[in-house]
Every structure is written in structure tokens, then in C-alpha cells.
Coordinates of C-alpha atoms and ligand atoms in Angstrom, one line a residue:
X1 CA 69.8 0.0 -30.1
X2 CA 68.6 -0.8 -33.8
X3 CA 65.4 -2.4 -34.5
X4 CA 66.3 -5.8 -35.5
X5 CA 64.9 -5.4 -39.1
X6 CA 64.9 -2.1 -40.5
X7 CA 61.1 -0.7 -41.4
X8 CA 59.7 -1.5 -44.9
X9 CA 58.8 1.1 -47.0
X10 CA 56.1 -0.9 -48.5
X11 CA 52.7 0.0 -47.1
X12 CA 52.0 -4.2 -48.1
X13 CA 54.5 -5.1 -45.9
X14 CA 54.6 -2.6 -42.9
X15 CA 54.1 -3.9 -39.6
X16 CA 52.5 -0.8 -37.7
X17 CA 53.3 -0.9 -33.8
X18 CA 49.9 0.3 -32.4
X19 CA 49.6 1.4 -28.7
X20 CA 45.4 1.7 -28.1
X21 CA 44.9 4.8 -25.6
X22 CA 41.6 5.7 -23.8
X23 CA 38.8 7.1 -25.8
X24 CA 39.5 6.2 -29.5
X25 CA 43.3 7.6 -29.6
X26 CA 46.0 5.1 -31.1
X27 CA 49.8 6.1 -31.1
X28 CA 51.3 4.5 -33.8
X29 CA 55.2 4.3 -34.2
X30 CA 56.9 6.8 -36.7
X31 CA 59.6 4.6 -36.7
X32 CA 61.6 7.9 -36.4
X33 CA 65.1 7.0 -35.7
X34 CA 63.9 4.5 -33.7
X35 CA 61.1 2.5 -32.3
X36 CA 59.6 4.1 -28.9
X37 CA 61.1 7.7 -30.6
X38 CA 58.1 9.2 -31.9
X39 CA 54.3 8.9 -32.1
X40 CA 51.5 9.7 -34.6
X41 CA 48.6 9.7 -33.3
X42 CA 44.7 8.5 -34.7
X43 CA 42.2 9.9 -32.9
X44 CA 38.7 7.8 -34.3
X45 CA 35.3 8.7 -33.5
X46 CA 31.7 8.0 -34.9
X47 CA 33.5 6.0 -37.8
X48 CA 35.8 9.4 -38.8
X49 CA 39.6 9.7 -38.1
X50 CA 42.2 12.4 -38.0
X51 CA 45.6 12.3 -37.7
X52 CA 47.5 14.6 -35.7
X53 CA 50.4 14.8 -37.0
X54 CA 52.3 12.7 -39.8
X55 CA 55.5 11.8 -39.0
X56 CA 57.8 11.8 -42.2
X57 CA 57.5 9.8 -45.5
X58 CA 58.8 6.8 -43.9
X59 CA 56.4 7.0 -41.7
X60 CA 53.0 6.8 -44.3
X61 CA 53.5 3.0 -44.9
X62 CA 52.9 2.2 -41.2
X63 CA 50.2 4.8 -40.9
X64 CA 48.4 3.2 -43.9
X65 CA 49.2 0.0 -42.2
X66 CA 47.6 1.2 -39.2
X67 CA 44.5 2.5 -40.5
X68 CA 44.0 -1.1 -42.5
X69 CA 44.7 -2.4 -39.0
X70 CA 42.4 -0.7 -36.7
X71 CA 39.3 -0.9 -39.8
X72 CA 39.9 2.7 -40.5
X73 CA 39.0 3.7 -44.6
X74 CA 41.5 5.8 -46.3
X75 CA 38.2 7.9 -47.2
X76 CA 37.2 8.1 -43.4
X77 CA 40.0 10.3 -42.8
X78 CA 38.5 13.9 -42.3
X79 CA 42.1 15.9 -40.7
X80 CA 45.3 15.5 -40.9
X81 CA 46.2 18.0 -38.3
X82 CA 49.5 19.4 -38.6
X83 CA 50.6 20.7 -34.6
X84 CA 53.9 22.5 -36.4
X85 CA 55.5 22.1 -39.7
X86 CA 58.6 20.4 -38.2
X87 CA 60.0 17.9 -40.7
X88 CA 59.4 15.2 -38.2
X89 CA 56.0 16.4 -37.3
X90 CA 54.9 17.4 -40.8
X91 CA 57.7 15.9 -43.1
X92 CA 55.1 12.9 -44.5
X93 CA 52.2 15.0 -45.3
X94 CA 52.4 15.4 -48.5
X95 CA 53.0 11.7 -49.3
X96 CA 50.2 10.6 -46.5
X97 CA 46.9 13.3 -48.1
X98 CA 48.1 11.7 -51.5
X99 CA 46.3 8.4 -49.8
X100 CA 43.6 10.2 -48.2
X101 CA 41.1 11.4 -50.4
X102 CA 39.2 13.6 -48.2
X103 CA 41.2 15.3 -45.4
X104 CA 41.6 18.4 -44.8
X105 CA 44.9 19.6 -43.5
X106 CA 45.1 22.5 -40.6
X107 CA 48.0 24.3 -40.7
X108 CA 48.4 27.7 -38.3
X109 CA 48.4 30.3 -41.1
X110 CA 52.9 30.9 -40.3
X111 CA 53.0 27.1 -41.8
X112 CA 51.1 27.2 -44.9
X113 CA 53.0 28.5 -47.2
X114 CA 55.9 26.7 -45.8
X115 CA 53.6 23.6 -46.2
X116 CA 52.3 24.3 -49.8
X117 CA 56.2 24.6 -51.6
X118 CA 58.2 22.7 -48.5
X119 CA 61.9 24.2 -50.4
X120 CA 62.8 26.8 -47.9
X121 CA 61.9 24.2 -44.9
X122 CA 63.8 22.4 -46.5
X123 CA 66.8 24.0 -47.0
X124 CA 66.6 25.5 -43.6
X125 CA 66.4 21.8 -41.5
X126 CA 69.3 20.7 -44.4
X127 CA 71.5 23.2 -42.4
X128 CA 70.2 22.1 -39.0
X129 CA 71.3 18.2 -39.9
X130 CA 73.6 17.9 -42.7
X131 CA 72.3 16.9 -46.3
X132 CA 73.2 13.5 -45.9
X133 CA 71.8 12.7 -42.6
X134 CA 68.8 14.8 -44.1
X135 CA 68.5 12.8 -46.9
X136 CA 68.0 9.2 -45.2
X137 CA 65.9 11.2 -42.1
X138 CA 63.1 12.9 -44.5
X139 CA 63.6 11.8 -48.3
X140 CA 62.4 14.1 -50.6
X141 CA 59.5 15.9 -49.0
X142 CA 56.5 16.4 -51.1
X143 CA 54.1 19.8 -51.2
X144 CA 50.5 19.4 -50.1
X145 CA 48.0 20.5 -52.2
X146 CA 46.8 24.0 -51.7
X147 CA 43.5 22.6 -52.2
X148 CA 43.7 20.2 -49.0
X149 CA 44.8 23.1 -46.7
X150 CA 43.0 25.2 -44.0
X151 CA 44.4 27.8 -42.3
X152 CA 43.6 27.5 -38.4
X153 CA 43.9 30.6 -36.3
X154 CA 43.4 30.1 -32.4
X155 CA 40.5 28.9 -31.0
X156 CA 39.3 26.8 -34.1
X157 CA 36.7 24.4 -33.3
X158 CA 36.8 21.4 -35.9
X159 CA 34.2 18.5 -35.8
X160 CA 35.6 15.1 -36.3
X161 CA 32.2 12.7 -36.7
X162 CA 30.7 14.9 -33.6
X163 CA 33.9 14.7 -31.4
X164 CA 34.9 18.7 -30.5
X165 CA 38.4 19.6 -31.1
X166 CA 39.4 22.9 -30.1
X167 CA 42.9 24.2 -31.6
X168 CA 45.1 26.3 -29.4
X169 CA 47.9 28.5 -30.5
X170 CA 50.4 27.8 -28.6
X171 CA 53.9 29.2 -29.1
X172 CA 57.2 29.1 -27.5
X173 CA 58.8 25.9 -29.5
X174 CA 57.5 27.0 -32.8
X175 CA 55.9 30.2 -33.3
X176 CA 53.2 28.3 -35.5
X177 CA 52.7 25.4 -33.0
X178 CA 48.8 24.9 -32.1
X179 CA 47.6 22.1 -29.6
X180 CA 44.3 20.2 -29.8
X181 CA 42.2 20.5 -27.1
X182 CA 39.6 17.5 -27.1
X183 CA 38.0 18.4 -23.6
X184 CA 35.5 15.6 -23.0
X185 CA 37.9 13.5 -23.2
X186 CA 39.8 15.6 -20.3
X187 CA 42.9 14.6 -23.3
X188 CA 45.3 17.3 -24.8
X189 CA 47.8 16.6 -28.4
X190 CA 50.6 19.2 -27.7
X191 CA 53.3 17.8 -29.4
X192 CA 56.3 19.2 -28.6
X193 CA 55.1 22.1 -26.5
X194 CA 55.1 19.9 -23.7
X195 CA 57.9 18.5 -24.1
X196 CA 59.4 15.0 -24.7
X197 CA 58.8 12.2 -22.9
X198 CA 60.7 8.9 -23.5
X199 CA 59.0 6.0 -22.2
X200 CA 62.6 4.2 -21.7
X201 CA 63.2 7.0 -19.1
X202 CA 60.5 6.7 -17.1
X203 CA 61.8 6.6 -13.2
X204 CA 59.8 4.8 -9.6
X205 CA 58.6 8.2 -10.1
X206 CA 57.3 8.3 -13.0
X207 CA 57.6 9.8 -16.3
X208 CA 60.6 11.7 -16.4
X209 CA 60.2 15.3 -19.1
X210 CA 62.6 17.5 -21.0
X211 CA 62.0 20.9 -22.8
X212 CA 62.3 20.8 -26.2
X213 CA 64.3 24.7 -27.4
X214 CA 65.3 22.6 -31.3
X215 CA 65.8 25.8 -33.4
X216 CA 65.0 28.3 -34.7
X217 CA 62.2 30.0 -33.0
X218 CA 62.2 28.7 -29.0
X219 CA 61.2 31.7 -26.7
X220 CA 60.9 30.4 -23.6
X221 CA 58.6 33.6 -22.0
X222 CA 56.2 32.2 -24.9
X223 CA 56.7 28.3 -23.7
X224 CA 55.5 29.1 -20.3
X225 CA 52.6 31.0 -21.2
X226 CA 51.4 28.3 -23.3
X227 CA 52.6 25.2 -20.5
X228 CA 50.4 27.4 -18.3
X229 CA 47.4 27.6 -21.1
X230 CA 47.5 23.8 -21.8
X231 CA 47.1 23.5 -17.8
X232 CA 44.6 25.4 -17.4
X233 CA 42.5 22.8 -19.4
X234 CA 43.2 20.1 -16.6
X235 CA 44.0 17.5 -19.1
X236 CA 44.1 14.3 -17.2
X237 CA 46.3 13.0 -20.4
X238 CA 48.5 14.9 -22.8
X239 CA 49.8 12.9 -26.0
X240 CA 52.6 14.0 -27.2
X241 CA 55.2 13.0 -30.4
X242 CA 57.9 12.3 -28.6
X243 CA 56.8 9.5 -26.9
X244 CA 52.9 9.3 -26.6
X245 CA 50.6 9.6 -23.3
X246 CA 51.5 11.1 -20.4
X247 CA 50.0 11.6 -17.0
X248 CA 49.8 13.2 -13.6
X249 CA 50.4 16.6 -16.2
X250 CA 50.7 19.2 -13.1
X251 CA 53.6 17.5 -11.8
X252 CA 55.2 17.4 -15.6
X253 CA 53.9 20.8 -16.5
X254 CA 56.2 22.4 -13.0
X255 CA 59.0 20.2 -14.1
X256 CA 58.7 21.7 -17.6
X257 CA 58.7 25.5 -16.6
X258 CA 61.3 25.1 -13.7
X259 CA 63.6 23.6 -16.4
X260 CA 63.1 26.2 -18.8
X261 CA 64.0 28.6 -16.4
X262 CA 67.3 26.9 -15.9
X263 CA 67.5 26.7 -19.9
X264 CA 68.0 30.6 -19.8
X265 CA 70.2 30.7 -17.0
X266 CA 72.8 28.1 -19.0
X267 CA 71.9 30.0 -21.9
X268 CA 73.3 33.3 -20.6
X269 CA 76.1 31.9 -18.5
X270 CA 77.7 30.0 -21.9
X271 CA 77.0 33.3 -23.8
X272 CA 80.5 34.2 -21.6
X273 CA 82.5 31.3 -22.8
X274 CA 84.4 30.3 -26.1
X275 CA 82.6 27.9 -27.5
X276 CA 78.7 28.3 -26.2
X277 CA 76.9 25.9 -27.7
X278 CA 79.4 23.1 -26.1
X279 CA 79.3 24.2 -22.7
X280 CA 75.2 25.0 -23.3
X281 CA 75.5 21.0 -24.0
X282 CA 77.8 20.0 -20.7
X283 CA 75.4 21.9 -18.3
X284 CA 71.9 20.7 -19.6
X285 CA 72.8 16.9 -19.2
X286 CA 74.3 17.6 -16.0
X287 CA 71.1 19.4 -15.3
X288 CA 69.3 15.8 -17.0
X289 CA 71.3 13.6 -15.3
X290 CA 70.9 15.5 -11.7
X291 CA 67.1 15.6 -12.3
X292 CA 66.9 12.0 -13.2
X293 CA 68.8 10.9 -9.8
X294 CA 66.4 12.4 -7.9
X295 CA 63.3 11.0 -9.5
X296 CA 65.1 7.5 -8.9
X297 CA 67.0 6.4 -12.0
X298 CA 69.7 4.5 -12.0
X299 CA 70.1 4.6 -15.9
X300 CA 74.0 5.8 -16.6
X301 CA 74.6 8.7 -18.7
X302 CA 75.9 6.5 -21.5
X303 CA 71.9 5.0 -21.1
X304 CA 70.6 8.4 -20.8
X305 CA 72.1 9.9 -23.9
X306 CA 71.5 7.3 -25.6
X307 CA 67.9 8.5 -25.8
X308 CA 68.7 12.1 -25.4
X309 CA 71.7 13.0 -27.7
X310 CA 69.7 14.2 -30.4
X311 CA 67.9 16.7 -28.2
X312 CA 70.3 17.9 -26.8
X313 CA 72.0 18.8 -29.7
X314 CA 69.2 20.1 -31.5
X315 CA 68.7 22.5 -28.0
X316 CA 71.8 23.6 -27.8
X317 CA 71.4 24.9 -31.4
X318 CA 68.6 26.4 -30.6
X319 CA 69.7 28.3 -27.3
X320 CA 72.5 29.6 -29.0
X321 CA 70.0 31.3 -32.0
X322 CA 68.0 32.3 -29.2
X323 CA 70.3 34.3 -28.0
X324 CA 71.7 35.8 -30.9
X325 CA 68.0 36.7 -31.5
X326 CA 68.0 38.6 -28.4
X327 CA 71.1 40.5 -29.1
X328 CA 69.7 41.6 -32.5
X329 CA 66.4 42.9 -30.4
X330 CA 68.9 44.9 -28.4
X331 CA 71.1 46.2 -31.5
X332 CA 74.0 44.6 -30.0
X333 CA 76.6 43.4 -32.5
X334 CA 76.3 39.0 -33.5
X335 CA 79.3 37.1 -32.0
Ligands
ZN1 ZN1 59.2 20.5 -33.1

């Protein structure tokens, strides 16, 4: 399912598909791999913006777009804040602060560097998805400016136009991943600590929520811990990349952790067979499918993967360096 017209690149001609939230928070598409696949949000307040997150450089044309859109000045722009320096998080921000002439851009202090001369990121995601498919997914991602950069340890408090944003470490998918916290709005940005969310799977039930374990640094003792610190906000909403705003969060958040638990246990049952990572793949969409029966859907697994395939390959990856991460903390000999 291909949009019918492929996005422009051309910030003139970009036509940015704007979803208005509660509270002065826009998603606006990525147009990541494909519409409805992943989110950047705009939170605007007092006639000041940030960004949380960027998308990738095919993204910045639509985010320009939106800003033109919603009345937004480039130089209104105080943040661009960075939830993890995943290329599809963090990928366009080097091409999006060269439009943006006064944002700042937070970065957990693991990121910076990493964010500052992108080349080992880089190199690193070029091994997770091919150079070719890397090449048409990111382009050539630029560096951001030293000078743009703040380093944000936990519990950062930033001021956007008298708005309070608190940033919250919290590991698990990335060891660098922070959350924003925007408590009077009873709202939480966790990007992909909470998960994904595709609106095209939503059940009767409601919305129906995977873990996200996309390598290289998934621990899933850490992932609970910060579910559980998210929760204990009581955010009535939680935004996340993949795809946007998501409600009824205790209900999500006990999905999340039971399914993390069953992460490990396929984890260490494939770590037995041949070839792990395949059989890491056959049991979490059994596990997908199973769970999405008994919230109600009647989407077919051809319908399910559709949505999911990428995840679950980029999971199973990152099970399978999970657990060669653990035998290296036990001194056990790699497979
Ligand atoms: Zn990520």
C-alpha cells in the first residue's frame, strides 16, 4: 500500500498531513516508509514551538510545510528535542536546525557525539539495513552543529514559551532514550519506549501495542522500569513516533510489559535452535497474531504484517544481540 504519489522533496511543494491533538500538539507525517508509519510531533505554546523528534531528511520538507501551515516561524522554533538518535527518530536533524535559526537541540549526553559527526551511526544502521535500502531510507545524513547542541541529563526541565517540559531518562530501547513529560497537560512524548502503535491495527478494543527490542541496545529489565516510570506520571495521552496518540495508557502500559516478558522467554527458547533469529520471528507474530484475536481483529496475518514486517525483523535482530550481550556478561563463548 503505496501512497498514490510519492512525497516531494521540495519544501514548495510538500503537502504536510497534519493531525491537530489536544493542547497545542500536531503530529505531522514523516512520510517514513509510508503514510500513517511515523509521526513528528510540534508541540506550540505562547507563540514558541519545539519539535520532538525529526524524522529523516525526507521528512524536513513536510515539517517546513507544516510549520508554514499551522503559522509557525522558522525563528519560533526554540527545541528540537531529539528522544534517541535513531536514524528515523533523529536522521533529519541536521538538515531541519539548518532552517531553524534558533533551536536548540537536546540530546542525552550517549547521543551527542554520535549526533555531532553522524559516521559511526551511520555505518552501524548501514549494517542493520543494507546500504542500498539505507541509502533511499536516510540519504546522506548531515552533522548538527556542536553549537546547536545541549546535553540533557535526567530530570531536565526546559521552558518552551512558559510550557514545562520535564525530560526523563528512560532506557531499555536505547540506552540514551529520554521521554518528555509535559504534565499539565496530563500528555507524555515517549517515542519508542512505549512502543508502537499503528493506527491501521487498532481492534473494537482499541489500540492494539507492540514492544519495540530494534538493535542494538534493548534490555528489557531497563524497558520495564521505565514503562513503569512513564506510568507513574498518569499521562491520560502518550504520543509516540510510531503512530501518534494513544490512550487508556494503563491498559497499554500491562500489554507492553506482559509482552516483553514473553520477548525473553522466545528469546531464550530460540537461543536452543539452528537458526534463532528465524524462529525468534515465527513465535513473536504468533504471539501478534494470538494477541490481536483476542482484542477482536479480524485483520489476516498477510494484513497484519503488512504493517508489522519491518518490526519484526528489526526485533528479532535485536533479541538475538541481546542475547549474545548476555553471554559476553557471563564469559560464555559467542555462537
Ligand atoms: Zn528507536
Amino acid at each position: 500500500m503505496l501512497p498514490e504519489t510519492l512525497p516531494s522533496m521540495n519544501p514548495q511543494s510538500a503537502k504536510p498531513r497534519i493531525t491537530r491533538h489536544p493542547d497545542g500538539i500536531f503530529a505531522v507525517d514523516a512520510e517514513y516508509v509510508r503514510p500513517g508509519y511515523a509521526a513528528v510531533h510540534i508541540i506550540q505554546h505562547n507563540g514558541r514551538a519545539a519539535f520532538v523528534d525529526t524524522g529523516t531528511n525526507h521528512s524536513v520538507p513536510h515539517l517546513l510545510a507544516a510549520l508554514e501551515e499551522l503559522g509557525i516561524a522558522r525563528d519560533a522554533v526554540d527545541y528540537v528535542l531529539l528522544t534517541h538518535i535513531h536514524l528515523d527518530h533523529a536522521g533529519g536533524a541536521g538538515l531541519l536546525c539548518s532552517h531553524l535559526p534558533n533551536a536548540r537541540v537536546l540530546i542525552h549526553p550517549r547521543g551527542v557525539a554520535h549526533m555531532v559527526d553522524p559516521s559511526k551511526l551511520v555505518a552501524a544502521s548501514q549494517g542493520v539495513y543494507g546500504a542500498e535500502a539505507f541509502r533511499k531510507l536516510y540519504g546522506d545524513v548531515l552533522p548538527v552543529p556542536q553549537d546547536k547542541v545541549v546535553s540533557v541529563t535526567d530530570n531536565y526541565r526546559c521552558d518552551l514559551g512558559g510550557r514545562g517540559l520535564l525530560l526523563i531518562h528512560t532506557p531499555g530501547h536505547a540506552l540514551h532514550h529520554y521521554s518528555i513529560v509535559d504534565r499539565k497537560h496530563s500528555a507524555i512524548f515517549s517515542d519508542d519506549t512505549f512502543g508502537l502503535s499503528y493506527r491501521a491495527l487498532d481492534t473494537p478494543q482499541g489500540a492494539f501495542i507492540v514492544v519495540t527490542s530494534s538493535p542494538s541496545q534493548f534490555d528489557p529489565d531497563q524497558l520495564s522500569a521505565s514503562i513503569d516510570r512513564l506510568m507513574s506520571y498518569e499521562p491520560e495521552s502518550i504520543y509516540l513516533m510510531h503512530f501518534s496518540r494513544v490512550t487508556g495508557t494503563p491498559r497499554l502500559a500491562a500489554m507492553l510489559k506482559s509482552q516483553i516478558r514473553e520477548f525473553v522467554r522466545i528469546a531464550q527458547e530460540s537461543d536452543a535452535q539452528p537458526d534463532a533469529h528465524n524462529s525468534i520471528r515465527t513465535a513473536m507474530m504468533e504471539m501478534w497474531m494470538e494477541l490481536l484475536r483476542q482484542q477482536g481483529s479480524t485483520l489476516s496475518p498477510a494484513e497484519v504484517s503488512d504493517w508489522l514486517e519491518g518490526d519484526l525483523e528489526l526485533n528479532a535482530q535485536g533479541l538475538v544481540i541481546w542475547m549474545e550481550r548476555q553471554r559476553k556478561d557471563r564469559g560464555a563463548p559467542n555462537r
